PDB file of C-alpha atoms in Angstrom:
ATOM      1  CA  UNK A   1     -30.731   8.149 -34.413  1.00  0.00           C
ATOM      2  CA  UNK A   2     -31.406   8.837 -30.244  1.00  0.00           C
ATOM      3  CA  UNK A   3     -26.943   9.572 -29.871  1.00  0.00           C
ATOM      4  CA  UNK A   4     -27.488  12.120 -32.825  1.00  0.00           C
ATOM      5  CA  UNK A   5     -30.241  13.954 -30.947  1.00  0.00           C
ATOM      6  CA  UNK A   6     -28.302  14.293 -27.647  1.00  0.00           C
ATOM      7  CA  UNK A   7     -25.436  15.208 -29.456  1.00  0.00           C
ATOM      8  CA  UNK A   8     -27.005  17.815 -30.817  1.00  0.00           C
ATOM      9  CA  UNK A   9     -28.986  18.792 -27.937  1.00  0.00           C
ATOM     10  CA  UNK A  10     -26.521  18.569 -25.070  1.00  0.00           C
ATOM     11  CA  UNK A  11     -23.081  18.474 -26.802  1.00  0.00           C
ATOM     12  CA  UNK A  12     -20.796  18.403 -23.532  1.00  0.00           C
ATOM     13  CA  UNK A  13     -22.785  15.357 -22.315  1.00  0.00           C
ATOM     14  CA  UNK A  14     -22.407  13.950 -26.274  1.00  0.00           C
ATOM     15  CA  UNK A  15     -19.324  14.114 -26.177  1.00  0.00           C
ATOM     16  CA  UNK A  16     -18.335  12.778 -22.488  1.00  0.00           C
ATOM     17  CA  UNK A  17     -20.510   9.794 -23.145  1.00  0.00           C
ATOM     18  CA  UNK A  18     -18.916   9.064 -26.493  1.00  0.00           C
ATOM     19  CA  UNK A  19     -15.566   9.023 -25.013  1.00  0.00           C
ATOM     20  CA  UNK A  20     -16.033   6.765 -22.372  1.00  0.00           C
ATOM     21  CA  UNK A  21     -18.089   4.284 -24.475  1.00  0.00           C
ATOM     22  CA  UNK A  22     -15.457   4.188 -26.957  1.00  0.00           C
ATOM     23  CA  UNK A  23     -12.366   4.917 -24.627  1.00  0.00           C
ATOM     24  CA  UNK A  24     -13.549   2.483 -21.716  1.00  0.00           C
ATOM     25  CA  UNK A  25     -16.476   0.485 -22.213  1.00  0.00           C
ATOM     26  CA  UNK A  26     -15.639  -0.978 -25.901  1.00  0.00           C
ATOM     27  CA  UNK A  27     -12.380  -1.590 -24.517  1.00  0.00           C
ATOM     28  CA  UNK A  28     -13.124  -3.520 -21.895  1.00  0.00           C
ATOM     29  CA  UNK A  29     -15.975  -5.398 -23.116  1.00  0.00           C
ATOM     30  CA  UNK A  30     -14.253  -6.501 -26.282  1.00  0.00           C
ATOM     31  CA  UNK A  31     -11.267  -7.635 -23.869  1.00  0.00           C
ATOM     32  CA  UNK A  32     -13.338  -9.875 -21.666  1.00  0.00           C
ATOM     33  CA  UNK A  33     -15.393 -11.325 -24.631  1.00  0.00           C
ATOM     34  CA  UNK A  34     -11.803 -11.992 -26.430  1.00  0.00           C
ATOM     35  CA  UNK A  35     -10.300 -13.275 -23.612  1.00  0.00           C
ATOM     36  CA  UNK A  36     -13.258 -15.493 -22.752  1.00  0.00           C
ATOM     37  CA  UNK A  37     -13.465 -16.984 -26.412  1.00  0.00           C
ATOM     38  CA  UNK A  38      -9.871 -17.619 -26.242  1.00  0.00           C
ATOM     39  CA  UNK A  39      -9.577 -19.323 -22.546  1.00  0.00           C
ATOM     40  CA  UNK A  40     -12.112 -21.441 -24.068  1.00  0.00           C
ATOM     41  CA  UNK A  41     -10.376 -22.498 -27.253  1.00  0.00           C
ATOM     42  CA  UNK A  42      -7.202 -22.736 -25.232  1.00  0.00           C
ATOM     43  CA  UNK A  43      -8.862 -25.290 -22.970  1.00  0.00           C
ATOM     44  CA  UNK A  44     -10.171 -27.011 -25.519  1.00  0.00           C
ATOM     45  CA  UNK A  45      -7.191 -27.798 -27.252  1.00  0.00           C
ATOM     46  CA  UNK A  46      -4.754 -28.209 -24.004  1.00  0.00           C
ATOM     47  CA  UNK A  47      -0.825 -27.882 -23.676  1.00  0.00           C
ATOM     48  CA  UNK A  48      -1.209 -24.086 -24.917  1.00  0.00           C
ATOM     49  CA  UNK A  49       2.432 -23.733 -23.925  1.00  0.00           C
ATOM     50  CA  UNK A  50       3.087 -25.402 -27.400  1.00  0.00           C
ATOM     51  CA  UNK A  51       0.993 -23.763 -29.772  1.00  0.00           C
ATOM     52  CA  UNK A  52       0.686 -20.785 -27.786  1.00  0.00           C
ATOM     53  CA  UNK A  53       4.341 -19.877 -27.036  1.00  0.00           C
ATOM     54  CA  UNK A  54       5.117 -16.957 -29.253  1.00  0.00           C
ATOM     55  CA  UNK A  55       1.929 -15.423 -27.680  1.00  0.00           C
ATOM     56  CA  UNK A  56       2.906 -16.048 -24.089  1.00  0.00           C
ATOM     57  CA  UNK A  57       5.882 -14.120 -24.628  1.00  0.00           C
ATOM     58  CA  UNK A  58       5.054 -11.085 -25.932  1.00  0.00           C
ATOM     59  CA  UNK A  59       1.375 -11.154 -23.430  1.00  0.00           C
ATOM     60  CA  UNK A  60       3.929 -10.522 -20.590  1.00  0.00           C
ATOM     61  CA  UNK A  61       6.463  -8.413 -22.469  1.00  0.00           C
ATOM     62  CA  UNK A  62       3.397  -6.169 -23.088  1.00  0.00           C
ATOM     63  CA  UNK A  63       3.028  -6.131 -18.945  1.00  0.00           C
ATOM     64  CA  UNK A  64       6.512  -5.336 -18.652  1.00  0.00           C
ATOM     65  CA  UNK A  65       6.811  -2.726 -20.930  1.00  0.00           C
ATOM     66  CA  UNK A  66       3.911  -0.969 -19.841  1.00  0.00           C
ATOM     67  CA  UNK A  67       5.026  -1.214 -16.344  1.00  0.00           C
ATOM     68  CA  UNK A  68       8.164   0.188 -17.052  1.00  0.00           C
ATOM     69  CA  UNK A  69       6.577   3.320 -18.852  1.00  0.00           C
ATOM     70  CA  UNK A  70       4.497   3.907 -15.879  1.00  0.00           C
ATOM     71  CA  UNK A  71       7.289   4.037 -13.090  1.00  0.00           C
ATOM     72  CA  UNK A  72       6.649   0.323 -11.926  1.00  0.00           C
ATOM     73  CA  UNK A  73       9.584  -1.695 -10.512  1.00  0.00           C
ATOM     74  CA  UNK A  74       9.772  -5.205 -11.848  1.00  0.00           C
ATOM     75  CA  UNK A  75      10.634  -7.400  -9.102  1.00  0.00           C
ATOM     76  CA  UNK A  76      10.689 -10.887 -11.196  1.00  0.00           C
ATOM     77  CA  UNK A  77       9.619 -11.859 -14.925  1.00  0.00           C
ATOM     78  CA  UNK A  78       8.884 -14.909 -16.304  1.00  0.00           C
ATOM     79  CA  UNK A  79       8.230 -14.820 -20.239  1.00  0.00           C
ATOM     80  CA  UNK A  80       7.609 -18.858 -20.570  1.00  0.00           C
ATOM     81  CA  UNK A  81       7.112 -21.647 -18.053  1.00  0.00           C
ATOM     82  CA  UNK A  82       5.865 -24.904 -17.734  1.00  0.00           C
ATOM     83  CA  UNK A  83       2.778 -24.393 -16.159  1.00  0.00           C
ATOM     84  CA  UNK A  84       2.476 -24.435 -12.675  1.00  0.00           C
ATOM     85  CA  UNK A  85      -0.108 -25.175 -10.219  1.00  0.00           C
ATOM     86  CA  UNK A  86      -2.337 -22.351 -11.208  1.00  0.00           C
ATOM     87  CA  UNK A  87      -1.877 -23.254 -14.618  1.00  0.00           C
ATOM     88  CA  UNK A  88       0.530 -19.937 -15.100  1.00  0.00           C
ATOM     89  CA  UNK A  89       3.074 -19.860 -18.052  1.00  0.00           C
ATOM     90  CA  UNK A  90       4.649 -16.506 -17.369  1.00  0.00           C
ATOM     91  CA  UNK A  91       4.215 -13.699 -15.138  1.00  0.00           C
ATOM     92  CA  UNK A  92       5.424 -10.176 -14.497  1.00  0.00           C
ATOM     93  CA  UNK A  93       5.562  -9.296 -10.518  1.00  0.00           C
ATOM     94  CA  UNK A  94       5.752  -5.397 -10.125  1.00  0.00           C
ATOM     95  CA  UNK A  95       5.374  -3.031  -7.034  1.00  0.00           C
ATOM     96  CA  UNK A  96       4.498   0.494  -7.200  1.00  0.00           C
ATOM     97  CA  UNK A  97       3.456   3.552  -5.130  1.00  0.00           C
ATOM     98  CA  UNK A  98      -0.269   3.681  -4.392  1.00  0.00           C
ATOM     99  CA  UNK A  99      -0.007   7.205  -3.250  1.00  0.00           C
ATOM    100  CA  UNK A 100       1.105   8.097  -6.696  1.00  0.00           C
ATOM    101  CA  UNK A 101      -1.696   8.801  -9.438  1.00  0.00           C
ATOM    102  CA  UNK A 102       0.525   8.318 -12.088  1.00  0.00           C
ATOM    103  CA  UNK A 103       1.536   5.064 -11.135  1.00  0.00           C
ATOM    104  CA  UNK A 104      -2.104   3.854  -9.699  1.00  0.00           C
ATOM    105  CA  UNK A 105      -3.388   4.735 -13.259  1.00  0.00           C
ATOM    106  CA  UNK A 106      -0.656   2.937 -14.925  1.00  0.00           C
ATOM    107  CA  UNK A 107      -2.425  -0.222 -13.431  1.00  0.00           C
ATOM    108  CA  UNK A 108      -5.285  -0.199 -15.829  1.00  0.00           C
ATOM    109  CA  UNK A 109      -3.048   0.148 -19.054  1.00  0.00           C
ATOM    110  CA  UNK A 110      -0.614  -2.729 -17.607  1.00  0.00           C
ATOM    111  CA  UNK A 111      -3.534  -5.339 -17.231  1.00  0.00           C
ATOM    112  CA  UNK A 112      -5.198  -5.003 -20.487  1.00  0.00           C
ATOM    113  CA  UNK A 113      -1.589  -4.318 -22.528  1.00  0.00           C
ATOM    114  CA  UNK A 114      -1.055  -7.535 -24.254  1.00  0.00           C
ATOM    115  CA  UNK A 115      -4.573  -7.010 -25.887  1.00  0.00           C
ATOM    116  CA  UNK A 116      -2.506  -3.777 -27.755  1.00  0.00           C
ATOM    117  CA  UNK A 117       0.977  -5.806 -27.564  1.00  0.00           C
ATOM    118  CA  UNK A 118      -0.092  -8.881 -29.542  1.00  0.00           C
ATOM    119  CA  UNK A 119      -2.704  -7.383 -31.813  1.00  0.00           C
ATOM    120  CA  UNK A 120       0.539  -4.517 -32.875  1.00  0.00           C
ATOM    121  CA  UNK A 121       2.709  -7.938 -33.413  1.00  0.00           C
ATOM    122  CA  UNK A 122       0.049  -9.930 -35.556  1.00  0.00           C
ATOM    123  CA  UNK A 123       0.007  -6.412 -37.571  1.00  0.00           C
ATOM    124  CA  UNK A 124       4.087  -6.373 -37.661  1.00  0.00           C
ATOM    125  CA  UNK A 125       3.892 -10.203 -38.770  1.00  0.00           C
ATOM    126  CA  UNK A 126       0.860  -9.472 -41.415  1.00  0.00           C
ATOM    127  CA  UNK A 127       3.199  -6.640 -42.757  1.00  0.00           C
ATOM    128  CA  UNK A 128       6.309  -8.544 -43.185  1.00  0.00           C
ATOM    129  CA  UNK A 129       4.486 -12.077 -44.415  1.00  0.00           C
ATOM    130  CA  UNK A 130       1.394 -10.925 -46.360  1.00  0.00           C
ATOM    131  CA  UNK A 131       1.717  -6.971 -46.575  1.00  0.00           C
ATOM    132  CA  UNK A 132      -1.376  -7.008 -49.119  1.00  0.00           C
ATOM    133  CA  UNK A 133      -3.786  -8.578 -46.975  1.00  0.00           C
ATOM    134  CA  UNK A 134      -3.734  -4.990 -45.054  1.00  0.00           C
ATOM    135  CA  UNK A 135      -4.022  -2.916 -48.467  1.00  0.00           C
ATOM    136  CA  UNK A 136      -6.588  -4.905 -49.566  1.00  0.00           C
ATOM    137  CA  UNK A 137      -4.666  -5.279 -52.540  1.00  0.00           C
ATOM    138  CA  UNK A 138      -5.750  -8.210 -54.476  1.00  0.00           C
ATOM    139  CA  UNK A 139      -2.300  -8.532 -56.008  1.00  0.00           C
ATOM    140  CA  UNK A 140       0.741  -9.682 -53.646  1.00  0.00           C
ATOM    141  CA  UNK A 141      -0.442 -13.079 -52.236  1.00  0.00           C
ATOM    142  CA  UNK A 142       2.355 -14.785 -50.495  1.00  0.00           C
ATOM    143  CA  UNK A 143       3.665 -17.710 -51.660  1.00  0.00           C
ATOM    144  CA  UNK A 144       2.605 -21.465 -50.134  1.00  0.00           C
ATOM    145  CA  UNK A 145       5.445 -21.524 -47.579  1.00  0.00           C
ATOM    146  CA  UNK A 146       5.022 -17.980 -46.472  1.00  0.00           C
ATOM    147  CA  UNK A 147       1.194 -18.295 -46.209  1.00  0.00           C
ATOM    148  CA  UNK A 148       2.149 -21.157 -43.819  1.00  0.00           C
ATOM    149  CA  UNK A 149       4.449 -19.214 -41.895  1.00  0.00           C
ATOM    150  CA  UNK A 150       1.762 -16.243 -41.298  1.00  0.00           C
ATOM    151  CA  UNK A 151      -0.950 -18.593 -40.477  1.00  0.00           C
ATOM    152  CA  UNK A 152       1.148 -20.602 -38.010  1.00  0.00           C
ATOM    153  CA  UNK A 153       2.961 -16.703 -36.209  1.00  0.00           C
ATOM    154  CA  UNK A 154      -0.804 -15.066 -36.204  1.00  0.00           C
ATOM    155  CA  UNK A 155      -2.138 -17.677 -34.370  1.00  0.00           C
ATOM    156  CA  UNK A 156       0.533 -18.659 -31.858  1.00  0.00           C
ATOM    157  CA  UNK A 157       0.581 -14.497 -31.244  1.00  0.00           C
ATOM    158  CA  UNK A 158      -3.108 -14.948 -30.792  1.00  0.00           C
ATOM    159  CA  UNK A 159      -3.644 -17.566 -28.437  1.00  0.00           C
ATOM    160  CA  UNK A 160      -1.827 -15.524 -26.151  1.00  0.00           C
ATOM    161  CA  UNK A 161      -4.400 -12.873 -25.914  1.00  0.00           C
ATOM    162  CA  UNK A 162      -6.725 -13.694 -22.962  1.00  0.00           C
ATOM    163  CA  UNK A 163      -6.103 -11.459 -19.774  1.00  0.00           C
ATOM    164  CA  UNK A 164      -6.214 -13.568 -16.654  1.00  0.00           C
ATOM    165  CA  UNK A 165      -7.778 -12.936 -13.799  1.00  0.00           C
ATOM    166  CA  UNK A 166      -4.579 -11.556 -11.954  1.00  0.00           C
ATOM    167  CA  UNK A 167      -4.914  -9.032 -15.253  1.00  0.00           C
ATOM    168  CA  UNK A 168      -8.340  -7.752 -14.673  1.00  0.00           C
ATOM    169  CA  UNK A 169      -7.927  -7.518 -10.986  1.00  0.00           C
ATOM    170  CA  UNK A 170      -4.587  -5.056 -11.554  1.00  0.00           C
ATOM    171  CA  UNK A 171      -6.721  -3.211 -14.169  1.00  0.00           C
ATOM    172  CA  UNK A 172      -9.107  -2.480 -11.518  1.00  0.00           C
ATOM    173  CA  UNK A 173      -7.117  -0.738  -9.602  1.00  0.00           C
ATOM    174  CA  UNK A 174      -6.702   1.943 -11.985  1.00  0.00           C
ATOM    175  CA  UNK A 175     -10.005   2.121 -13.587  1.00  0.00           C
ATOM    176  CA  UNK A 176     -11.585   4.671 -11.854  1.00  0.00           C
ATOM    177  CA  UNK A 177      -8.437   7.049 -12.313  1.00  0.00           C
ATOM    178  CA  UNK A 178      -8.954   6.013 -15.898  1.00  0.00           C
ATOM    179  CA  UNK A 179     -12.300   7.056 -16.146  1.00  0.00           C
ATOM    180  CA  UNK A 180     -11.526  10.558 -14.480  1.00  0.00           C
ATOM    181  CA  UNK A 181      -9.119  11.528 -16.755  1.00  0.00           C
ATOM    182  CA  UNK A 182     -11.375  10.527 -19.755  1.00  0.00           C
ATOM    183  CA  UNK A 183     -13.989  13.144 -17.898  1.00  0.00           C
ATOM    184  CA  UNK A 184     -11.526  15.656 -17.799  1.00  0.00           C
ATOM    185  CA  UNK A 185      -9.894  15.583 -21.503  1.00  0.00           C
ATOM    186  CA  UNK A 186     -13.524  14.998 -22.941  1.00  0.00           C
ATOM    187  CA  UNK A 187     -14.684  18.372 -21.310  1.00  0.00           C
ATOM    188  CA  UNK A 188     -11.233  20.363 -22.188  1.00  0.00           C
ATOM    189  CA  UNK A 189     -11.923  19.060 -25.674  1.00  0.00           C
ATOM    190  CA  UNK A 190     -15.447  20.347 -25.354  1.00  0.00           C
ATOM    191  CA  UNK A 191     -14.708  23.693 -23.832  1.00  0.00           C
ATOM    192  CA  UNK A 192     -11.745  24.669 -24.943  1.00  0.00           C
ATOM    193  CA  UNK A 193     -11.536  23.587 -28.439  1.00  0.00           C
ATOM    194  CA  UNK A 194     -15.119  22.958 -29.021  1.00  0.00           C
ATOM    195  CA  UNK A 195     -15.018  19.338 -30.182  1.00  0.00           C
ATOM    196  CA  UNK A 196     -17.962  17.927 -31.549  1.00  0.00           C
ATOM    197  CA  UNK A 197     -19.208  14.334 -30.589  1.00  0.00           C
ATOM    198  CA  UNK A 198     -19.353  13.786 -34.529  1.00  0.00           C
ATOM    199  CA  UNK A 199     -15.762  15.129 -35.083  1.00  0.00           C
ATOM    200  CA  UNK A 200     -14.445  12.867 -32.694  1.00  0.00           C
ATOM    201  CA  UNK A 201     -16.183   9.959 -33.918  1.00  0.00           C
ATOM    202  CA  UNK A 202     -14.778  10.894 -37.686  1.00  0.00           C
ATOM    203  CA  UNK A 203     -11.340  11.512 -36.207  1.00  0.00           C
ATOM    204  CA  UNK A 204     -10.672   8.652 -33.988  1.00  0.00           C
ATOM    205  CA  UNK A 205     -13.354   6.631 -32.129  1.00  0.00           C
ATOM    206  CA  UNK A 206     -14.701   5.012 -35.216  1.00  0.00           C
ATOM    207  CA  UNK A 207     -11.272   3.179 -36.151  1.00  0.00           C
ATOM    208  CA  UNK A 208     -10.983   2.169 -32.140  1.00  0.00           C
ATOM    209  CA  UNK A 209     -14.578   0.572 -32.429  1.00  0.00           C
ATOM    210  CA  UNK A 210     -13.969  -1.027 -35.718  1.00  0.00           C
ATOM    211  CA  UNK A 211     -10.390  -2.315 -34.371  1.00  0.00           C
ATOM    212  CA  UNK A 212     -12.047  -4.143 -31.255  1.00  0.00           C
ATOM    213  CA  UNK A 213     -15.046  -5.062 -33.484  1.00  0.00           C
ATOM    214  CA  UNK A 214     -12.439  -7.044 -35.715  1.00  0.00           C
ATOM    215  CA  UNK A 215     -10.692  -8.681 -33.077  1.00  0.00           C
ATOM    216  CA  UNK A 216     -14.151 -10.001 -30.872  1.00  0.00           C
ATOM    217  CA  UNK A 217     -15.449 -11.678 -34.442  1.00  0.00           C
ATOM    218  CA  UNK A 218     -12.183 -12.896 -34.985  1.00  0.00           C
ATOM    219  CA  UNK A 219     -11.976 -14.781 -31.499  1.00  0.00           C
ATOM    220  CA  UNK A 220     -15.646 -15.816 -32.111  1.00  0.00           C
ATOM    221  CA  UNK A 221     -14.577 -17.493 -35.406  1.00  0.00           C
ATOM    222  CA  UNK A 222     -11.771 -19.014 -33.580  1.00  0.00           C
ATOM    223  CA  UNK A 223     -13.616 -20.478 -30.577  1.00  0.00           C
ATOM    224  CA  UNK A 224     -16.503 -21.752 -33.279  1.00  0.00           C
ATOM    225  CA  UNK A 225     -13.641 -23.545 -35.294  1.00  0.00           C
ATOM    226  CA  UNK A 226     -11.613 -24.910 -32.237  1.00  0.00           C
ATOM    227  CA  UNK A 227     -14.800 -26.025 -30.894  1.00  0.00           C
ATOM    228  CA  UNK A 228     -15.837 -28.245 -33.830  1.00  0.00           C
ATOM    229  CA  UNK A 229     -12.415 -29.677 -33.930  1.00  0.00           C
ATOM    230  CA  UNK A 230     -12.212 -30.880 -30.582  1.00  0.00           C
ATOM    231  CA  UNK A 231     -15.984 -32.372 -31.032  1.00  0.00           C
ATOM    232  CA  UNK A 232     -14.357 -34.102 -33.996  1.00  0.00           C
ATOM    233  CA  UNK A 233     -11.827 -35.589 -32.071  1.00  0.00           C
ATOM    234  CA  UNK A 234     -13.874 -37.196 -29.768  1.00  0.00           C
TER     235      UNK A 234
END
């Protein structure tokens, strides 16, 4: 394969491309696709606050937690509210010092935080109500009531995962710093620790790719199901 040949011929360049691809391009592109699919699904259903309330709360909480981690000051916050004129169901208003590189870098992670916060919440809901689904075990299926509760909570969370225009705008302000950080990390790993692209792929990269691939496929499946239901309803 071409990428394997590049890894062998140019190990430093190959690792840099892989690090940027896996830690930047894959998350950003997947997050955009997931957000697009779930936004379309939400618009088809309407009244998002009623069936995505838990996802909206976790969405805003994810922004807030990461903002605090990166030293931002929270001015005001609403975890859930009736839609205003712009359709906003929740928000986190925060400020930061634009001359502080750490706080500026944090804007990237704050913007995409709901993707990870909601994913983590779905993981814990599954671990609580349907743990065998995580292990792939054929035994240990949930009761009918547990299955209903799991499906409701899982979908209620996932419908809150889409990123708004404000989320993307905030993430863009820290994007260049994030790319610079990835470049520095890849060079250090390559020159000092002699890390190869093959080692990075086996150790961490493929798990990241599989994770975002699974979320993207799930969002497409939900979009298809919702589209079919919306047409049947008409």
